[in-house]
Amino acid sequence: MAATAYFFALFFSFALLSGFSLAGDPFVSYVFEVSYITASPLGVPQQVIAVNGKFPGPVISGTTNYNVVVNVFNRLDEPLLLTWPGVEMRRNSWQDGVVGTNCPIPPQWNFTYDFQLKDQIGSFYYFPSLNFQKASGGFGPVIINNRDLVPLPFPMPDGEITFVIGDWFTQNHTALRSILDSGKELGMPDGVLINGKGPYKYNSSVPDGIEYETVHVDPGKTYRIRVHNVGISTSLNFRIQNHKLLLVETEGRYTSQTNFTDFDIHVGQSYSFLVTMDQNATSDYYIVASARFVNETVWQRVTGVGILHYSNSKGQASGPLPVPATDVSHPWSVMNQQRAIKQNTSASGARPNPQGSYHYGQINITSTYILRSMPPTTINGSLRATLNGISFLNPSTPMRLADQHKVKGDYKLNFPERPLDNRPPRIDTSVINATYKGFIQVIFQNNDTKVQSFHIDGYSFYVVAMDFGIWSEDKKGTYNNWDAISRSTIEVYPGAWTAVLISLDNVGIWNIRVENLDRWYLGQETYMRIVNPEENGNTEMDQPDNVLYCGALKTLQKEQHNSAATSILNGQLKLIFSMMMVLVVTSVSAFC
Ligand SMILES: *[C@@H]1O[C@H](CO)[C@@H](O)[C@H](O)[C@H]1NC(C)=O
Ligand SMILES: *[C@@H]1O[C@H](CO)[C@@H](O)[C@H](O)[C@H]1NC(C)=O
Ligand SMILES: *[C@@H]1O[C@H](CO)[C@@H](O)[C@H](O)[C@H]1NC(C)=O
Ligand SMILES: *[C@@H]1O[C@H](CO)[C@@H](O)[C@H](O)[C@H]1NC(C)=O
Ligand SMILES: *[C@@H]1O[C@H](CO)[C@@H](O)[C@H](O)[C@H]1NC(C)=O
Ligand SMILES: *[C@@H]1O[C@H](CO)[C@@H](O)[C@H](O)[C@H]1NC(C)=O
Ligand SMILES: *[C@@H]1O[C@H](CO)[C@@H](O)[C@H](O)[C@H]1NC(C)=O
Ligand SMILES: *[C@@H]1O[C@H](CO)[C@@H](O)[C@H](O)[C@H]1NC(C)=O
Ligand SMILES: *[C@@H]1O[C@H](CO)[C@@H](O)[C@H](O)[C@H]1NC(C)=O
Ligand SMILES: *[C@@H]1O[C@H](CO)[C@@H](O)[C@H](O)[C@H]1NC(C)=O
Ligand SMILES: *[C@@H]1O[C@H](CO)[C@@H](O)[C@H](O)[C@H]1NC(C)=O
């Protein structure tokens, strides 16, 4: 067993000779064994989802344009899909890992994802997208490094630290699912985990014996700290006692560098900060991730606490936790923090030219979609969440596969461009018929009572404005038409709207969803279908050889010989992998 774990922990990266791969870009390969393990992050033993025995899962790391191969072995007792929000999967929704476009990997099967980190840099993460599994784990960071020829817009940090933070329940995902199925809300989480660990005992409210995260640093050094909110539904305020957070990147774009004492990170969002260890180390320092936009007195247990330990530290952290500088009772000040996130238009990103050279602000908008979320409501006897009055019902056959194999009636292309106030809410497989090469604006209007994050697969979008109240045409005058950040997950405050602009250049069928897992589970999502009419819809990559079939096409699926896969894993494959390790090439040059 130990040997297997060791084997799984290995990964190899090697440059293939040109001709072997698309444009000769290097490959990085991983084997992911997704299984249950027992862990007690909040002091209560529970089944969590681990990847290669680790909770959270290992980092996937590559460089702009690398090809990533992940062979996923599903050792759960449920179907599995892994999704990689923010990784754009250009022309390749076959690898997106959401059930509207991909058949699930059955229990005890394996499936190899194969995608390119085309034209991207930055900080992302992966997670299991089905059945509320994310509430039990299965997530981990995705890091896309700059190519050597593209300089970072800041001095090379002395080190990198990743924080995977999120709200957490001691009940597992099946138990949480049954709460939602019975028409109830999940209520207050049991805590916040930082890198899969519970809070440091900062005062008597924290039980004894909980393992907490400790990060070791050296005085005077500057670290790039990546923070991902992989949680279920709680916005978190992240801060490090006495240290400034210099915001430098979010979800694939370098930001105009700005100092913050604390930063709100909503569900599904990723940020990079530079943190300089400029304190005198009279003691260790608290790292805090605490619930936001809730009654913080009542939600006190929903606080993650880790420890920043200088190598010359003179003692333990003690005393009260630092408090966030911005007061959520003044919503405008909270929104101002988000408005301060601007793109550094002179920095280079995935390409050697400045990020800001694309003048999105001067392009005419071809269509406007207003997507309004409402508090959950009962439809046909069950609690459902809606977007424009429609609660999404996943098709029995993934839509890309249905298109390819001419399965009729799988979904409808009639998702309304505006909320329909004259129709009762309904459950439907209704998708946006978007126009290839269109330049659309999407207004997320949140009429629910909680902060929501919205995410669009396959794209990043320009966040041009957000405000309280109801969006109207005249708000266009307030848009940031010059240095708006481009990203893929954006929060929408309750009673407020957020406007984003998207250039529809990536063909495929792409998920638009709320990242708050409870609302997503209840149907608050749709998809956007984009085909190039000039190429008869064939602009996408061909379906991969290993595509899984299900629904109306399940008879096309061949059986997998699971026992064989298992024995191969424990035998010859290990040898093959060891041999491949020899091929590791550390410095790979990638030109496009
Ligand atoms: C999840 O929790 C339920 C109820 O506590 C339990 O019956 C079930 O076995 C658990 N499932 C897993 C996969 O741990
Ligand atoms: C499952 O893994 C085996 C061994 O790595 C591999 O040969 C096979 O192609 C994989 N199957 C799929 C569907 O990826
Ligand atoms: C923007 O990027 C440039 C070029 O890399 C860098 O020199 C500059 O400091 C950055 N400016 C801000 C405000 O982040
Ligand atoms: C951020 O704060 C640090 C430490 O106080 C300071 O040295 C630095 O100049 C600040 N940077 C910016 C861009 O404000
Ligand atoms: C270290 O910094 C703390 C907080 O800034 C300060 O209170 C303390 O006096 C300093 N200690 C020394 C030895 O400089
Ligand atoms: C938070 O909850 C406490 C206890 O129920 C209550 O006394 C307080 O007024 C609440 N605060 C706000 C801002 O609602
Ligand atoms: C523990 O710390 C929290 C947050 O700093 C504070 O609100 C609470 O009153 C403290 N509880 C105890 C028992 O000291
Ligand atoms: C944008 O629309 C305006 C007014 O309808 C029109 O005059 C202009 O030519 C359009 N610009 C582009 C680039 O299509
Ligand atoms: C309720 O369910 C029935 C039968 O499945 C279906 O025909 C009807 O459209 C559903 N109603 C709504 C509002 O979704
Ligand atoms: C989808 O939109 C295209 C134009 O972009 C149109 O030709 C087509 O008829 C639409 N399909 C449906 C089903 O509405
Ligand atoms: C939801 O919409 C209704 C009707 O427009 C409005 O009265 C209410 O204030 C809105 N609530 C939120 C949280 O946006």
PDB file of N, CA, C and O in Angstrom, residues 508-532:
ATOM      1  N   GLY A 508     -17.973  25.412 -28.537  1.00  0.00           N
ATOM      2  CA  GLY A 508     -18.223  24.330 -27.592  1.00  0.00           C
ATOM      3  C   GLY A 508     -19.522  24.583 -26.857  1.00  0.00           C
ATOM      4  O   GLY A 508     -20.280  25.491 -27.207  1.00  0.00           O
ATOM      5  N   ILE A 509     -19.763  23.772 -25.860  1.00  0.00           N
ATOM      6  CA  ILE A 509     -20.928  23.991 -25.002  1.00  0.00           C
ATOM      7  C   ILE A 509     -20.378  24.165 -23.596  1.00  0.00           C
ATOM      8  O   ILE A 509     -19.691  23.281 -23.073  1.00  0.00           O
ATOM      9  N   TRP A 510     -20.636  25.345 -23.031  1.00  0.00           N
ATOM     10  CA  TRP A 510     -19.922  25.745 -21.814  1.00  0.00           C
ATOM     11  C   TRP A 510     -20.883  26.042 -20.676  1.00  0.00           C
ATOM     12  O   TRP A 510     -21.865  26.742 -20.855  1.00  0.00           O
ATOM     13  N   ASN A 511     -20.545  25.534 -19.533  1.00  0.00           N
ATOM     14  CA  ASN A 511     -21.368  25.677 -18.339  1.00  0.00           C
ATOM     15  C   ASN A 511     -21.308  27.100 -17.773  1.00  0.00           C
ATOM     16  O   ASN A 511     -20.227  27.668 -17.622  1.00  0.00           O
ATOM     17  N   ILE A 512     -22.477  27.660 -17.461  1.00  0.00           N
ATOM     18  CA  ILE A 512     -22.586  28.909 -16.703  1.00  0.00           C
ATOM     19  C   ILE A 512     -23.269  28.534 -15.406  1.00  0.00           C
ATOM     20  O   ILE A 512     -24.381  28.004 -15.439  1.00  0.00           O
ATOM     21  N   ARG A 513     -22.601  28.739 -14.292  1.00  0.00           N
ATOM     22  CA  ARG A 513     -23.186  28.239 -13.033  1.00  0.00           C
ATOM     23  C   ARG A 513     -22.868  29.149 -11.870  1.00  0.00           C
ATOM     24  O   ARG A 513     -21.910  29.919 -11.894  1.00  0.00           O
ATOM     25  N   VAL A 514     -23.693  28.982 -10.838  1.00  0.00           N
ATOM     26  CA  VAL A 514     -23.356  29.588  -9.559  1.00  0.00           C
ATOM     27  C   VAL A 514     -22.374  28.613  -8.911  1.00  0.00           C
ATOM     28  O   VAL A 514     -22.538  27.395  -9.005  1.00  0.00           O
ATOM     29  N   GLU A 515     -21.302  29.123  -8.299  1.00  0.00           N
ATOM     30  CA  GLU A 515     -20.328  28.226  -7.663  1.00  0.00           C
ATOM     31  C   GLU A 515     -20.764  27.803  -6.264  1.00  0.00           C
ATOM     32  O   GLU A 515     -20.215  26.860  -5.719  1.00  0.00           O
ATOM     33  N   ASN A 516     -21.718  28.514  -5.676  1.00  0.00           N
ATOM     34  CA  ASN A 516     -22.215  28.108  -4.359  1.00  0.00           C
ATOM     35  C   ASN A 516     -22.875  26.740  -4.547  1.00  0.00           C
ATOM     36  O   ASN A 516     -23.887  26.610  -5.247  1.00  0.00           O
ATOM     37  N   LEU A 517     -22.284  25.735  -3.928  1.00  0.00           N
ATOM     38  CA  LEU A 517     -22.606  24.355  -4.260  1.00  0.00           C
ATOM     39  C   LEU A 517     -24.064  23.999  -3.989  1.00  0.00           C
ATOM     40  O   LEU A 517     -24.670  23.219  -4.724  1.00  0.00           O
ATOM     41  N   ASP A 518     -24.641  24.583  -2.943  1.00  0.00           N
ATOM     42  CA  ASP A 518     -26.030  24.262  -2.611  1.00  0.00           C
ATOM     43  C   ASP A 518     -26.968  24.763  -3.705  1.00  0.00           C
ATOM     44  O   ASP A 518     -27.858  24.048  -4.169  1.00  0.00           O
ATOM     45  N   ARG A 519     -26.736  25.980  -4.162  1.00  0.00           N
ATOM     46  CA  ARG A 519     -27.592  26.531  -5.210  1.00  0.00           C
ATOM     47  C   ARG A 519     -27.366  25.817  -6.552  1.00  0.00           C
ATOM     48  O   ARG A 519     -28.297  25.570  -7.312  1.00  0.00           O
ATOM     49  N   TRP A 520     -26.129  25.490  -6.824  1.00  0.00           N
ATOM     50  CA  TRP A 520     -25.813  24.764  -8.067  1.00  0.00           C
ATOM     51  C   TRP A 520     -26.526  23.412  -8.068  1.00  0.00           C
ATOM     52  O   TRP A 520     -27.166  23.015  -9.042  1.00  0.00           O
ATOM     53  N   TYR A 521     -26.420  22.713  -6.932  1.00  0.00           N
ATOM     54  CA  TYR A 521     -27.059  21.399  -6.807  1.00  0.00           C
ATOM     55  C   TYR A 521     -28.569  21.495  -7.065  1.00  0.00           C
ATOM     56  O   TYR A 521     -29.173  20.578  -7.611  1.00  0.00           O
ATOM     57  N   LEU A 522     -29.160  22.625  -6.671  1.00  0.00           N
ATOM     58  CA  LEU A 522     -30.609  22.802  -6.844  1.00  0.00           C
ATOM     59  C   LEU A 522     -30.968  23.324  -8.237  1.00  0.00           C
ATOM     60  O   LEU A 522     -32.117  23.664  -8.490  1.00  0.00           O
ATOM     61  N   GLY A 523     -29.996  23.446  -9.127  1.00  0.00           N
ATOM     62  CA  GLY A 523     -30.322  23.727 -10.530  1.00  0.00           C
ATOM     63  C   GLY A 523     -29.996  25.115 -11.044  1.00  0.00           C
ATOM     64  O   GLY A 523     -30.413  25.474 -12.152  1.00  0.00           O
ATOM     65  N   GLN A 524     -29.211  25.905 -10.287  1.00  0.00           N
ATOM     66  CA  GLN A 524     -28.949  27.266 -10.732  1.00  0.00           C
ATOM     67  C   GLN A 524     -27.754  27.303 -11.695  1.00  0.00           C
ATOM     68  O   GLN A 524     -26.635  27.670 -11.335  1.00  0.00           O
ATOM     69  N   GLU A 525     -28.013  26.899 -12.913  1.00  0.00           N
ATOM     70  CA  GLU A 525     -26.973  26.853 -13.935  1.00  0.00           C
ATOM     71  C   GLU A 525     -27.646  26.749 -15.301  1.00  0.00           C
ATOM     72  O   GLU A 525     -28.833  26.463 -15.419  1.00  0.00           O
ATOM     73  N   THR A 526     -26.865  26.995 -16.340  1.00  0.00           N
ATOM     74  CA  THR A 526     -27.278  26.643 -17.690  1.00  0.00           C
ATOM     75  C   THR A 526     -25.994  26.416 -18.492  1.00  0.00           C
ATOM     76  O   THR A 526     -24.904  26.336 -17.917  1.00  0.00           O
ATOM     77  N   TYR A 527     -26.127  26.286 -19.775  1.00  0.00           N
ATOM     78  CA  TYR A 527     -24.962  26.162 -20.648  1.00  0.00           C
ATOM     79  C   TYR A 527     -25.122  27.151 -21.795  1.00  0.00           C
ATOM     80  O   TYR A 527     -26.226  27.641 -22.075  1.00  0.00           O
ATOM     81  N   MET A 528     -24.029  27.437 -22.456  1.00  0.00           N
ATOM     82  CA  MET A 528     -24.026  28.347 -23.592  1.00  0.00           C
ATOM     83  C   MET A 528     -23.439  27.544 -24.761  1.00  0.00           C
ATOM     84  O   MET A 528     -22.339  26.992 -24.638  1.00  0.00           O
ATOM     85  N   ARG A 529     -24.221  27.441 -25.850  1.00  0.00           N
ATOM     86  CA  ARG A 529     -23.746  26.659 -26.994  1.00  0.00           C
ATOM     87  C   ARG A 529     -23.234  27.609 -28.062  1.00  0.00           C
ATOM     88  O   ARG A 529     -23.950  28.517 -28.480  1.00  0.00           O
ATOM     89  N   ILE A 530     -21.995  27.384 -28.504  1.00  0.00           N
ATOM     90  CA  ILE A 530     -21.357  28.260 -29.487  1.00  0.00           C
ATOM     91  C   ILE A 530     -20.792  27.393 -30.609  1.00  0.00           C
ATOM     92  O   ILE A 530     -19.865  26.612 -30.387  1.00  0.00           O
ATOM     93  N   VAL A 531     -21.370  27.531 -31.811  1.00  0.00           N
ATOM     94  CA  VAL A 531     -20.836  26.792 -32.951  1.00  0.00           C
ATOM     95  C   VAL A 531     -20.466  27.788 -34.044  1.00  0.00           C
ATOM     96  O   VAL A 531     -21.048  28.863 -34.150  1.00  0.00           O
ATOM     97  N   ASN A 532     -19.498  27.430 -34.833  1.00  0.00           N
ATOM     98  CA  ASN A 532     -19.109  28.258 -35.966  1.00  0.00           C
ATOM     99  C   ASN A 532     -19.933  27.811 -37.174  1.00  0.00           C
ATOM    100  O   ASN A 532     -19.713  26.724 -37.698  1.00  0.00           O
TER     101      ASN A 532
END
